[in-house]
């Protein structure tokens, strides 16, 4: 029988009672264009595919928030490319406080961002991520006045002890309006 580490159990309780959400979740099955507010995050990276490496990244971020007495917030962002990354949002309670980078965790200020977001329900799997990525990619094709402004990434709202069927997530594609070409002078 395999037992979960106490820190993982603590995370599940903390995530379930998170006092801050960085932004409003997208309803499962819906696709929307939304603006994410400027924020501060902590990030860790890893070589290799996200779905093979995420446990190591999670524990690096968890140890950072635990040692700095930072409350857990939702959601968790995940870059799911060849070089994967995981991000935790720093909540309102951290405003005005300074946090230092470590060899594994970087503190990053992000400006307001616009994303095409697709909401999903179900376990956090690579297949589900790929289905969501297809949805936001199709949205971009259908909206030629927008262009990609970054890589597609996953957004996870629930902790590890929530049953897979009840978990919610999103897939985001950062986008921006295409610049309008100047009108030629006559």
Coordinates of N, CA, C and O in Angstrom, one line a residue:
X1 N 0.8 -1.2 0.0 CA 0.0 0.0 0.0 C 0.9 1.2 0.0 O 1.9 1.3 0.7
X2 N 0.5 2.2 -0.8 CA 1.3 3.4 -0.9 C 0.6 4.6 -0.2 O -0.6 4.8 -0.3
X3 N 1.4 5.3 0.7 CA 0.8 6.4 1.4 C 1.3 7.7 0.8 O 2.4 7.8 0.3
X4 N 0.4 8.7 0.9 CA 0.7 10.0 0.4 C 1.5 10.8 1.4 O 1.2 10.7 2.6
X5 N 2.4 11.6 1.0 CA 3.2 12.4 1.9 C 2.2 13.4 2.6 O 1.3 13.9 2.0
X6 N 2.5 13.8 3.8 CA 1.7 14.7 4.6 C 1.6 16.1 3.8 O 0.5 16.7 3.8
X7 N 2.7 16.5 3.1 CA 2.6 17.8 2.4 C 1.6 17.7 1.3 O 0.9 18.7 1.0
X8 N 1.4 16.5 0.6 CA 0.4 16.4 -0.4 C -1.0 16.5 0.2 O -1.9 17.1 -0.4
X9 N -1.2 15.9 1.3 CA -2.5 16.0 2.0 C -2.8 17.4 2.4 O -3.9 17.9 2.2
X10 N -1.8 18.1 2.9 CA -1.9 19.5 3.3 C -2.3 20.3 2.1 O -3.2 21.2 2.1
X11 N -1.7 20.1 0.9 CA -2.1 20.8 -0.3 C -3.5 20.6 -0.7 O -4.2 21.5 -1.0
X12 N -4.0 19.4 -0.6 CA -5.4 19.1 -1.0 C -6.3 19.9 -0.1 O -7.3 20.4 -0.6
X13 N -6.1 19.9 1.2 CA -6.9 20.7 2.1 C -6.8 22.2 1.8 O -7.8 22.9 1.7
X14 N -5.6 22.7 1.6 CA -5.4 24.1 1.3 C -6.0 24.5 0.0 O -6.7 25.5 0.0
X15 N -5.9 23.7 -1.0 CA -6.5 24.0 -2.3 C -8.0 24.0 -2.2 O -8.6 24.9 -2.8
X16 N -8.5 23.1 -1.4 CA -10.0 23.1 -1.3 C -10.5 24.3 -0.6 O -11.7 24.7 -0.8
X17 N -9.7 24.9 0.3 CA -10.2 26.0 1.0 C -9.5 27.3 0.6 O -9.4 28.3 1.4
X18 N -9.0 27.4 -0.6 CA -8.2 28.5 -1.1 C -9.1 29.8 -1.0 O -10.3 29.7 -1.3
X19 N -8.5 30.8 -0.5 CA -9.3 32.1 -0.3 C -9.2 32.9 -1.5 O -10.1 33.8 -1.7
X20 N -8.3 32.7 -2.4 CA -8.1 33.6 -3.6 C -8.3 32.7 -4.9 O -7.7 31.6 -4.9
X21 N -9.0 33.2 -5.8 CA -8.9 32.7 -7.2 C -8.3 33.8 -8.0 O -8.7 35.0 -7.9
X22 N -7.3 33.5 -8.8 CA -6.6 34.5 -9.6 C -7.6 35.2 -10.6 O -7.4 36.3 -11.0
X23 N -8.6 34.4 -11.1 CA -9.6 34.9 -12.1 C -10.7 33.9 -12.1 O -10.6 32.8 -11.4
X24 N -11.8 34.3 -12.7 CA -13.0 33.4 -12.8 C -12.8 32.2 -13.7 O -12.4 32.4 -14.8
X25 N -13.2 31.0 -13.3 CA -13.1 29.9 -14.2 C -14.0 30.0 -15.4 O -15.1 30.5 -15.3
X26 N -13.6 29.3 -16.5 CA -14.4 29.2 -17.7 C -15.3 28.0 -17.4 O -14.8 26.9 -17.1
X27 N -16.6 28.1 -17.7 CA -17.5 27.0 -17.5 C -17.1 25.8 -18.4 O -16.9 26.0 -19.6
X28 N -17.1 24.6 -17.9 CA -16.8 23.4 -18.7 C -17.7 23.4 -20.0 O -18.9 23.6 -19.9
X29 N -17.1 23.1 -21.1 CA -17.8 23.0 -22.4 C -17.9 24.4 -23.1 O -18.4 24.4 -24.2
X30 N -17.5 25.4 -22.5 CA -17.6 26.8 -23.1 C -16.3 27.2 -23.5 O -15.3 26.9 -22.9
X31 N -16.2 28.0 -24.6 CA -15.0 28.7 -25.1 C -15.3 30.2 -25.0 O -16.3 30.7 -25.5
X32 N -14.4 30.9 -24.4 CA -14.5 32.4 -24.3 C -13.2 33.1 -24.4 O -12.1 32.5 -24.2
X33 N -13.3 34.3 -24.8 CA -12.2 35.2 -24.9 C -12.2 36.0 -23.5 O -13.3 36.6 -23.2
X34 N -11.1 35.9 -22.8 CA -11.2 36.7 -21.5 C -9.8 37.3 -21.2 O -8.8 36.9 -21.7
X35 N -9.9 38.3 -20.4 CA -8.7 39.0 -19.9 C -8.3 38.5 -18.5 O -9.2 38.4 -17.7
X36 N -7.0 38.1 -18.4 CA -6.5 37.7 -17.1 C -5.8 38.9 -16.4 O -5.1 39.6 -17.1
X37 N -6.1 39.2 -15.2 CA -5.5 40.4 -14.6 C -4.0 40.3 -14.4 O -3.4 39.1 -14.3
X38 N -3.3 41.4 -14.3 CA -1.9 41.4 -14.0 C -1.7 40.7 -12.6 O -2.6 40.7 -11.8
X39 N -0.6 39.9 -12.5 CA -0.5 39.1 -11.3 C 1.0 38.8 -11.1 O 1.9 39.1 -11.9
X40 N 1.2 38.2 -9.9 CA 2.6 37.7 -9.6 C 2.4 36.2 -9.4 O 1.5 35.7 -8.8
X41 N 3.4 35.4 -10.0 CA 3.3 34.0 -9.9 C 4.7 33.5 -9.5 O 5.7 34.2 -9.5
X42 N 4.7 32.2 -9.1 CA 6.0 31.5 -8.9 C 6.0 30.4 -9.9 O 4.9 29.8 -10.2
X43 N 7.2 30.1 -10.5 CA 7.2 29.1 -11.6 C 8.5 28.2 -11.4 O 9.5 28.7 -10.9
X44 N 8.3 27.0 -11.7 CA 9.4 26.1 -11.8 C 9.3 25.4 -13.2 O 8.2 25.2 -13.7
X45 N 10.5 25.0 -13.7 CA 10.5 24.4 -15.1 C 11.2 23.0 -15.0 O 12.0 22.7 -14.0
X46 N 11.0 22.2 -16.0 CA 11.6 20.9 -16.1 C 11.7 20.5 -17.5 O 10.9 20.8 -18.4
X47 N 12.8 19.8 -17.8 CA 13.0 19.2 -19.2 C 12.1 18.0 -19.3 O 11.9 17.3 -18.4
X48 N 11.5 17.8 -20.5 CA 10.7 16.7 -20.7 C 9.2 17.1 -20.7 O 8.8 18.2 -20.3
X49 N 8.4 16.1 -21.0 CA 6.9 16.3 -21.1 C 6.3 16.5 -19.7 O 6.7 15.8 -18.7
X50 N 5.4 17.4 -19.6 CA 4.7 17.7 -18.4 C 4.1 16.5 -17.7 O 4.2 16.3 -16.5
X51 N 3.4 15.7 -18.4 CA 2.6 14.6 -17.8 C 3.6 13.5 -17.2 O 3.1 12.6 -16.5
X52 N 4.9 13.6 -17.5 CA 5.8 12.7 -17.0 C 6.6 13.3 -15.8 O 7.1 12.6 -15.0
X53 N 6.5 14.7 -15.7 CA 7.4 15.4 -14.7 C 6.6 16.2 -13.7 O 7.2 16.7 -12.8
X54 N 5.3 16.3 -13.7 CA 4.6 17.3 -12.9 C 4.7 17.1 -11.4 O 4.7 18.0 -10.7
X55 N 4.9 15.9 -10.9 CA 5.0 15.7 -9.5 C 6.3 16.4 -8.9 O 6.2 17.0 -7.8
X56 N 7.4 16.3 -9.6 CA 8.6 17.0 -9.1 C 8.4 18.5 -9.1 O 8.8 19.2 -8.2
X57 N 7.7 19.0 -10.1 CA 7.5 20.5 -10.2 C 6.5 20.9 -9.1 O 6.8 21.9 -8.4
X58 N 5.5 20.2 -8.9 CA 4.5 20.5 -7.8 C 5.2 20.6 -6.5 O 5.0 21.6 -5.7
X59 N 6.0 19.6 -6.1 CA 6.7 19.6 -4.8 C 7.6 20.8 -4.7 O 7.7 21.4 -3.6
X60 N 8.3 21.2 -5.7 CA 9.2 22.4 -5.7 C 8.4 23.6 -5.3 O 8.8 24.4 -4.5
X61 N 7.3 23.8 -6.0 CA 6.4 25.0 -5.7 C 5.8 24.9 -4.4 O 5.7 25.9 -3.6
X62 N 5.3 23.7 -4.0 CA 4.7 23.5 -2.7 C 5.7 23.9 -1.5 O 5.4 24.6 -0.6
X63 N 6.9 23.3 -1.7 CA 7.9 23.6 -0.6 C 8.2 25.1 -0.5 O 8.4 25.7 0.6
X64 N 8.2 25.8 -1.7 CA 8.4 27.3 -1.7 C 7.3 28.0 -0.9 O 7.5 28.8 -0.1
X65 N 6.0 27.7 -1.2 CA 4.9 28.4 -0.6 C 4.8 28.0 0.9 O 4.5 28.8 1.8
X66 N 5.2 26.8 1.2 CA 5.2 26.3 2.6 C 6.2 27.0 3.4 O 6.0 27.6 4.5
X67 N 7.4 27.1 2.9 CA 8.5 27.8 3.6 C 8.4 29.3 3.7 O 8.9 29.9 4.7
X68 N 7.6 29.9 2.8 CA 7.4 31.3 2.8 C 6.0 31.7 3.4 O 5.6 32.8 3.4
X69 N 5.3 30.7 3.9 CA 4.0 30.9 4.6 C 3.0 31.6 3.7 O 2.4 32.6 4.1
X70 N 2.9 31.1 2.4 CA 2.0 31.7 1.4 C 0.8 30.8 1.3 O 1.0 29.6 1.2
X71 N -0.4 31.4 1.3 CA -1.6 30.6 1.2 C -1.7 30.1 -0.3 O -1.4 30.8 -1.2
X72 N -2.3 28.9 -0.4 CA -2.5 28.4 -1.7 C -3.6 29.1 -2.4 O -4.6 29.6 -1.8
X73 N -3.5 29.3 -3.7 CA -4.5 30.0 -4.5 C -4.8 29.0 -5.7 O -4.1 28.1 -5.9
X74 N -5.9 29.4 -6.4 CA -6.3 28.6 -7.6 C -6.3 29.6 -8.7 O -6.6 30.7 -8.5
X75 N -6.0 29.1 -9.9 CA -5.7 27.8 -10.3 C -4.2 27.6 -10.4 O -3.4 28.5 -10.0
X76 N -3.7 26.4 -10.9 CA -2.3 26.1 -11.1 C -2.2 26.1 -12.7 O -3.1 25.5 -13.3
X77 N -1.2 26.8 -13.2 CA -1.0 26.7 -14.7 C 0.1 25.7 -15.0 O 1.0 25.5 -14.2
X78 N 0.0 25.1 -16.1 CA 1.0 24.1 -16.6 C 1.3 24.3 -18.0 O 0.4 24.2 -18.9
X79 N 2.6 24.5 -18.3 CA 3.0 24.4 -19.7 C 3.3 23.0 -20.1 O 4.0 22.3 -19.3
X80 N 2.7 22.5 -21.2 CA 2.7 21.1 -21.5 C 3.6 20.8 -22.7 O 3.2 20.0 -23.5
X81 N 4.7 21.5 -22.9 CA 5.5 21.4 -24.1 C 6.7 20.5 -23.7 O 6.8 19.9 -22.6
X82 N 7.7 20.5 -24.6 CA 8.9 19.7 -24.4 C 9.7 20.2 -23.1 O 10.3 19.4 -22.4
X83 N 9.7 21.5 -22.9 CA 10.2 22.1 -21.7 C 9.0 22.5 -20.9 O 8.3 23.4 -21.2
X84 N 8.6 21.7 -19.9 CA 7.4 21.9 -19.1 C 7.6 22.9 -18.0 O 8.7 23.1 -17.5
X85 N 6.5 23.5 -17.5 CA 6.6 24.4 -16.4 C 5.3 24.3 -15.6 O 4.3 23.9 -16.1
X86 N 5.4 24.7 -14.3 CA 4.2 24.8 -13.5 C 4.3 26.1 -12.8 O 5.3 26.5 -12.4
X87 N 3.1 26.7 -12.6 CA 3.0 28.0 -12.0 C 1.9 28.1 -10.9 O 0.8 27.5 -11.1
X88 N 2.2 28.7 -9.8 CA 1.2 29.0 -8.7 C 1.1 30.5 -8.7 O 2.0 31.2 -8.8
X89 N -0.2 30.9 -8.6 CA -0.4 32.4 -8.4 C -0.2 32.8 -6.9 O -0.5 32.0 -6.0
X90 N 0.4 33.9 -6.8 CA 0.5 34.5 -5.4 C -0.7 35.3 -5.2 O -1.0 36.3 -5.9
X91 N -1.4 35.1 -4.1 CA -2.7 35.7 -3.8 C -2.6 37.1 -3.3 O -1.5 37.6 -3.1
X92 N -3.7 37.7 -3.0 CA -3.8 39.1 -2.6 C -3.1 39.3 -1.2 O -2.5 40.3 -1.0
X93 N -3.0 38.2 -0.4 CA -2.3 38.3 0.9 C -0.8 38.5 0.8 O -0.1 38.8 1.7
X94 N -0.3 38.4 -0.4 CA 1.2 38.5 -0.6 C 1.5 39.9 -1.2 O 2.7 40.2 -1.4
X95 N 0.5 40.7 -1.4 CA 0.8 42.1 -2.0 C 1.7 42.9 -1.1 O 1.6 42.9 0.2
X96 N 2.7 43.5 -1.7 CA 3.7 44.3 -0.9 C 4.8 43.5 -0.3 O 5.7 44.1 0.2
X97 N 4.7 42.2 -0.3 CA 5.7 41.3 0.3 C 6.7 40.9 -0.8 O 6.4 40.8 -2.0
X98 N 8.0 40.8 -0.4 CA 9.0 40.4 -1.4 C 9.4 39.0 -1.2 O 9.5 38.5 -0.1
X99 N 9.5 38.3 -2.3 CA 9.9 36.8 -2.3 C 11.1 36.7 -3.2 O 11.2 37.2 -4.3
X100 N 12.1 35.9 -2.8 CA 13.3 35.7 -3.5 C 13.2 34.5 -4.4 O 12.6 33.5 -4.1
X101 N 13.9 34.6 -5.6 CA 14.1 33.4 -6.5 C 15.0 32.4 -5.7 O 15.8 32.7 -4.9
X102 N 14.8 31.1 -6.1 CA 15.7 30.1 -5.6 C 16.2 29.4 -6.9 O 15.9 29.8 -8.0
X103 N 17.0 28.3 -6.7 CA 17.6 27.6 -7.8 C 16.5 26.9 -8.6 O 16.6 26.7 -9.8
X104 N 15.3 26.6 -8.0 CA 14.3 25.9 -8.7 C 13.0 26.7 -8.9 O 12.2 26.4 -9.8
X105 N 12.8 27.8 -8.2 CA 11.6 28.6 -8.3 C 11.9 30.0 -8.6 O 12.7 30.6 -7.9
X106 N 11.2 30.6 -9.6 CA 11.3 32.0 -9.9 C 10.0 32.7 -9.6 O 9.0 32.2 -9.9
X107 N 10.2 34.0 -9.2 CA 9.0 34.9 -8.9 C 8.9 35.8 -10.1 O 9.9 36.4 -10.6
X108 N 7.7 35.8 -10.8 CA 7.5 36.5 -12.0 C 6.3 37.4 -11.9 O 5.3 37.0 -11.5
X109 N 6.5 38.6 -12.4 CA 5.3 39.6 -12.5 C 4.8 39.4 -14.0 O 5.5 39.5 -14.9
X110 N 3.5 39.2 -14.1 CA 2.9 39.0 -15.4 C 1.9 40.2 -15.6 O 1.2 40.6 -14.8
X111 N 2.0 40.8 -16.8 CA 1.0 41.9 -17.2 C -0.4 41.3 -17.4 O -0.5 40.0 -17.5
X112 N -1.3 42.1 -17.6 CA -2.7 41.6 -18.0 C -2.5 40.9 -19.3 O -1.7 41.3 -20.2
X113 N -3.2 39.8 -19.4 CA -3.1 38.9 -20.6 C -4.5 38.6 -21.2 O -5.5 38.5 -20.4
X114 N -4.6 38.5 -22.5 CA -5.9 38.0 -23.1 C -5.7 36.6 -23.6 O -4.7 36.3 -24.2
X115 N -6.7 35.8 -23.3 CA -6.6 34.4 -23.8 C -7.9 33.9 -24.3 O -9.0 34.4 -24.0
X116 N -7.8 32.9 -25.3 CA -9.0 32.1 -25.7 C -8.9 31.0 -24.7 O -7.9 30.3 -24.6
X117 N -10.0 30.8 -24.0 CA -10.1 29.8 -22.9 C -11.2 28.8 -23.2 O -12.3 29.2 -23.4
X118 N -10.9 27.5 -23.0 CA -11.9 26.4 -23.2 C -11.9 25.7 -21.8 O -10.9 25.2 -21.3
X119 N -13.2 25.7 -21.2 CA -13.4 25.0 -20.0 C -13.7 23.5 -20.2 O -14.3 23.1 -21.1
X120 N -13.2 22.7 -19.2 CA -13.3 21.2 -19.3 C -13.7 20.6 -18.0 O -13.4 21.3 -16.9
X121 N -14.2 19.5 -18.0 CA -14.5 18.7 -16.7 C -13.9 17.3 -16.9 O -14.0 16.7 -18.0
X122 N -13.2 16.8 -15.9 CA -12.7 15.5 -15.9 C -11.2 15.4 -15.5 O -10.6 16.5 -15.2
X123 N -10.6 14.2 -15.4 CA -9.3 14.1 -14.9 C -8.3 14.9 -15.8 O -8.5 15.2 -16.9
X124 N -7.2 15.2 -15.1 CA -6.1 16.0 -15.8 C -5.2 15.1 -16.6 O -4.2 14.6 -16.0
X125 N -5.5 14.8 -17.8 CA -4.8 13.9 -18.6 C -4.2 14.6 -19.9 O -4.8 15.7 -20.3
X126 N -3.3 14.0 -20.5 CA -2.7 14.6 -21.7 C -3.8 14.6 -22.9 O -3.9 15.5 -23.6
X127 N -4.6 13.5 -22.9 CA -5.6 13.5 -24.0 C -6.6 14.6 -23.8 O -7.0 15.2 -24.8
X128 N -7.0 14.9 -22.6 CA -8.0 16.0 -22.3 C -7.4 17.3 -22.7 O -8.0 18.2 -23.3
X129 N -6.1 17.5 -22.3 CA -5.4 18.7 -22.7 C -5.4 18.9 -24.2 O -5.7 20.0 -24.7
X130 N -5.1 17.8 -24.9 CA -5.0 17.9 -26.4 C -6.4 18.3 -27.0 O -6.4 19.0 -28.0
X131 N -7.4 17.7 -26.4 CA -8.8 18.1 -26.9 C -9.1 19.5 -26.7 O -9.6 20.2 -27.6
X132 N -8.7 20.1 -25.6 CA -8.9 21.5 -25.3 C -8.0 22.3 -26.2 O -8.5 23.4 -26.7
X133 N -6.8 21.9 -26.5 CA -5.9 22.6 -27.4 C -6.5 22.7 -28.8 O -6.4 23.8 -29.4
X134 N -7.1 21.6 -29.2 CA -7.8 21.7 -30.5 C -8.9 22.7 -30.6 O -9.1 23.4 -31.6
X135 N -9.6 22.8 -29.5 CA -10.7 23.8 -29.4 C -10.2 25.2 -29.5 O -10.8 26.0 -30.3
X136 N -9.2 25.6 -28.8 CA -8.7 27.0 -28.8 C -8.0 27.3 -30.1 O -8.0 28.4 -30.6
X137 N -7.3 26.3 -30.7 CA -6.7 26.4 -32.0 C -7.7 26.7 -33.1 O -7.6 27.6 -33.9
X138 N -8.8 26.0 -33.0 CA -10.0 26.2 -34.0 C -10.5 27.6 -33.8 O -10.9 28.2 -34.8
X139 N -10.7 28.0 -32.5 CA -11.2 29.4 -32.3 C -10.3 30.4 -33.0 O -10.8 31.3 -33.6
X140 N -9.0 30.2 -32.9 CA -8.1 31.2 -33.5 C -8.3 31.2 -35.0 O -8.3 32.3 -35.7
X141 N -8.5 30.0 -35.6 CA -8.7 29.9 -37.1 C -10.0 30.6 -37.5 O -10.1 31.3 -38.5
X142 N -11.0 30.5 -36.6 CA -12.3 31.2 -36.9 C -12.3 32.7 -36.6 O -13.3 33.3 -36.9
X143 N -11.3 33.2 -36.0 CA -11.2 34.6 -35.6 C -9.9 35.2 -36.2 O -9.0 35.5 -35.5
X144 N -9.9 35.5 -37.5 CA -8.7 35.9 -38.2 C -8.2 37.3 -37.8 O -7.1 37.7 -38.1
X145 N -9.0 38.0 -37.0 CA -8.6 39.3 -36.5 C -7.7 39.2 -35.2 O -7.2 40.2 -34.7
X146 N -7.5 37.9 -34.8 CA -6.6 37.6 -33.6 C -5.5 36.8 -34.1 O -5.6 36.1 -35.1
X147 N -4.4 36.9 -33.3 CA -3.2 36.0 -33.5 C -2.7 35.5 -32.2 O -3.0 36.1 -31.2
X148 N -2.0 34.4 -32.3 CA -1.4 33.8 -31.1 C -0.4 34.7 -30.5 O 0.3 35.4 -31.2
X149 N -0.3 34.8 -29.2 CA 0.6 35.6 -28.5 C 1.3 34.8 -27.4 O 1.6 35.3 -26.3
X150 N 1.6 33.6 -27.7 CA 2.3 32.7 -26.7 C 1.8 31.3 -26.9 O 1.1 30.9 -27.8
X151 N 2.3 30.4 -26.1 CA 2.1 28.9 -26.2 C 0.8 28.6 -25.4 O 0.5 29.2 -24.4
X152 N 0.1 27.5 -25.9 CA -1.0 27.0 -25.3 C -0.6 26.3 -24.0 O 0.5 25.7 -23.9
X153 N -1.4 26.5 -22.9 CA -1.1 25.9 -21.6 C -2.4 25.5 -20.9 O -3.5 25.9 -21.3
X154 N -2.2 24.6 -19.9 CA -3.3 24.1 -19.1 C -3.5 24.9 -17.8 O -2.6 25.5 -17.3
X155 N -4.7 24.9 -17.4 CA -5.1 25.6 -16.1 C -5.9 24.6 -15.3 O -7.0 24.2 -15.7
X156 N -5.4 24.3 -14.1 CA -6.0 23.3 -13.3 C -6.6 23.9 -12.0 O -5.9 24.6 -11.3
X157 N -7.9 23.7 -11.7 CA -8.6 24.3 -10.6 C -8.7 23.5 -9.3 O -8.9 24.0 -8.3
X158 N -8.5 22.2 -9.4 CA -8.8 21.3 -8.2 C -7.6 20.6 -7.7 O -6.7 20.2 -8.5
X159 N -7.6 20.3 -6.4 CA -6.5 19.5 -5.8 C -6.6 18.0 -6.1 O -7.5 17.5 -6.7
X160 N -5.6 17.3 -5.6 CA -5.5 15.9 -6.0 C -6.5 14.9 -5.5 O -6.7 13.8 -6.0
X161 N -7.3 15.3 -4.4 CA -8.2 14.4 -3.8 C -9.6 14.6 -4.4 O -10.5 13.8 -4.0
X162 N -9.8 15.5 -5.2 CA -11.2 15.6 -5.9 C -11.3 14.5 -6.9 O -10.4 14.3 -7.7
X163 N -12.4 13.8 -7.0 CA -12.6 12.8 -8.0 C -12.4 13.3 -9.4 O -12.9 14.4 -9.7
X164 N -11.7 12.5 -10.2 CA -11.4 13.0 -11.6 C -12.7 13.5 -12.4 O -12.6 14.5 -13.1
X165 N -13.8 12.8 -12.2 CA -15.0 13.2 -12.9 C -15.5 14.6 -12.5 O -16.2 15.3 -13.3
X166 N -15.1 15.1 -11.4 CA -15.6 16.4 -10.9 C -14.5 17.5 -11.1 O -14.9 18.7 -10.8
X167 N -13.3 17.2 -11.4 CA -12.3 18.2 -11.6 C -12.6 19.1 -12.8 O -13.2 18.7 -13.8
X168 N -12.2 20.3 -12.7 CA -12.4 21.3 -13.8 C -11.0 21.8 -14.2 O -10.1 22.0 -13.3
X169 N -10.9 22.1 -15.4 CA -9.6 22.7 -16.0 C -10.0 23.5 -17.2 O -11.1 23.6 -17.6
X170 N -9.0 24.2 -17.7 CA -9.1 25.0 -18.9 C -7.9 24.8 -19.7 O -6.8 24.4 -19.2
X171 N -8.0 25.1 -21.0 CA -6.9 25.2 -21.9 C -6.9 26.7 -22.4 O -7.9 27.2 -22.8
X172 N -5.7 27.4 -22.2 CA -5.6 28.8 -22.7 C -4.7 28.9 -23.8 O -3.6 28.3 -23.8
X173 N -5.0 29.8 -24.8 CA -4.2 30.2 -25.8 C -4.0 31.7 -25.7 O -5.0 32.4 -25.9
X174 N -2.9 32.2 -25.3 CA -2.7 33.7 -25.3 C -2.9 34.3 -26.7 O -2.4 33.7 -27.7
X175 N -3.7 35.3 -26.8 CA -4.0 35.9 -28.1 C -3.9 37.4 -28.0 O -3.9 38.0 -26.9
X176 N -3.9 38.1 -29.1 CA -4.0 39.5 -29.2 C -4.6 39.9 -30.5 O -4.5 39.1 -31.5
X177 N -5.2 41.1 -30.6 CA -5.8 41.6 -31.8 C -4.6 41.8 -32.8 O -3.6 42.3 -32.4
X178 N -4.8 41.4 -34.0 CA -3.8 41.7 -35.0 C -3.8 43.2 -35.3 O -4.8 43.9 -35.3
X179 N -2.6 43.8 -35.5 CA -2.5 45.2 -35.7 C -3.2 45.5 -37.1 O -3.1 44.8 -38.0
X180 N -3.9 46.7 -37.0 CA -4.5 47.1 -38.3 C -3.5 47.8 -39.1 O -2.8 48.8 -38.7
X181 N -3.3 47.4 -40.4 CA -2.3 48.0 -41.2 C -2.7 49.5 -41.5 O -3.9 49.8 -41.6
X182 N -1.7 50.3 -41.6 CA -2.0 51.7 -41.9 C -2.7 51.9 -43.3 O -2.4 51.2 -44.2
X183 N -3.5 52.9 -43.3 CA -4.2 53.2 -44.6 C -3.2 53.9 -45.5 O -2.5 54.9 -45.1
X184 N -3.0 53.4 -46.8 CA -2.0 54.1 -47.6 C -2.4 55.5 -47.9 O -3.6 55.8 -48.1
X185 N -1.4 56.4 -48.0 CA -1.7 57.8 -48.3 C -2.0 58.0 -49.8 O -1.4 57.3 -50.6
X186 N -2.8 58.9 -50.0 CA -3.2 59.2 -51.5 C -2.4 60.3 -52.0 O -1.9 61.1 -51.5

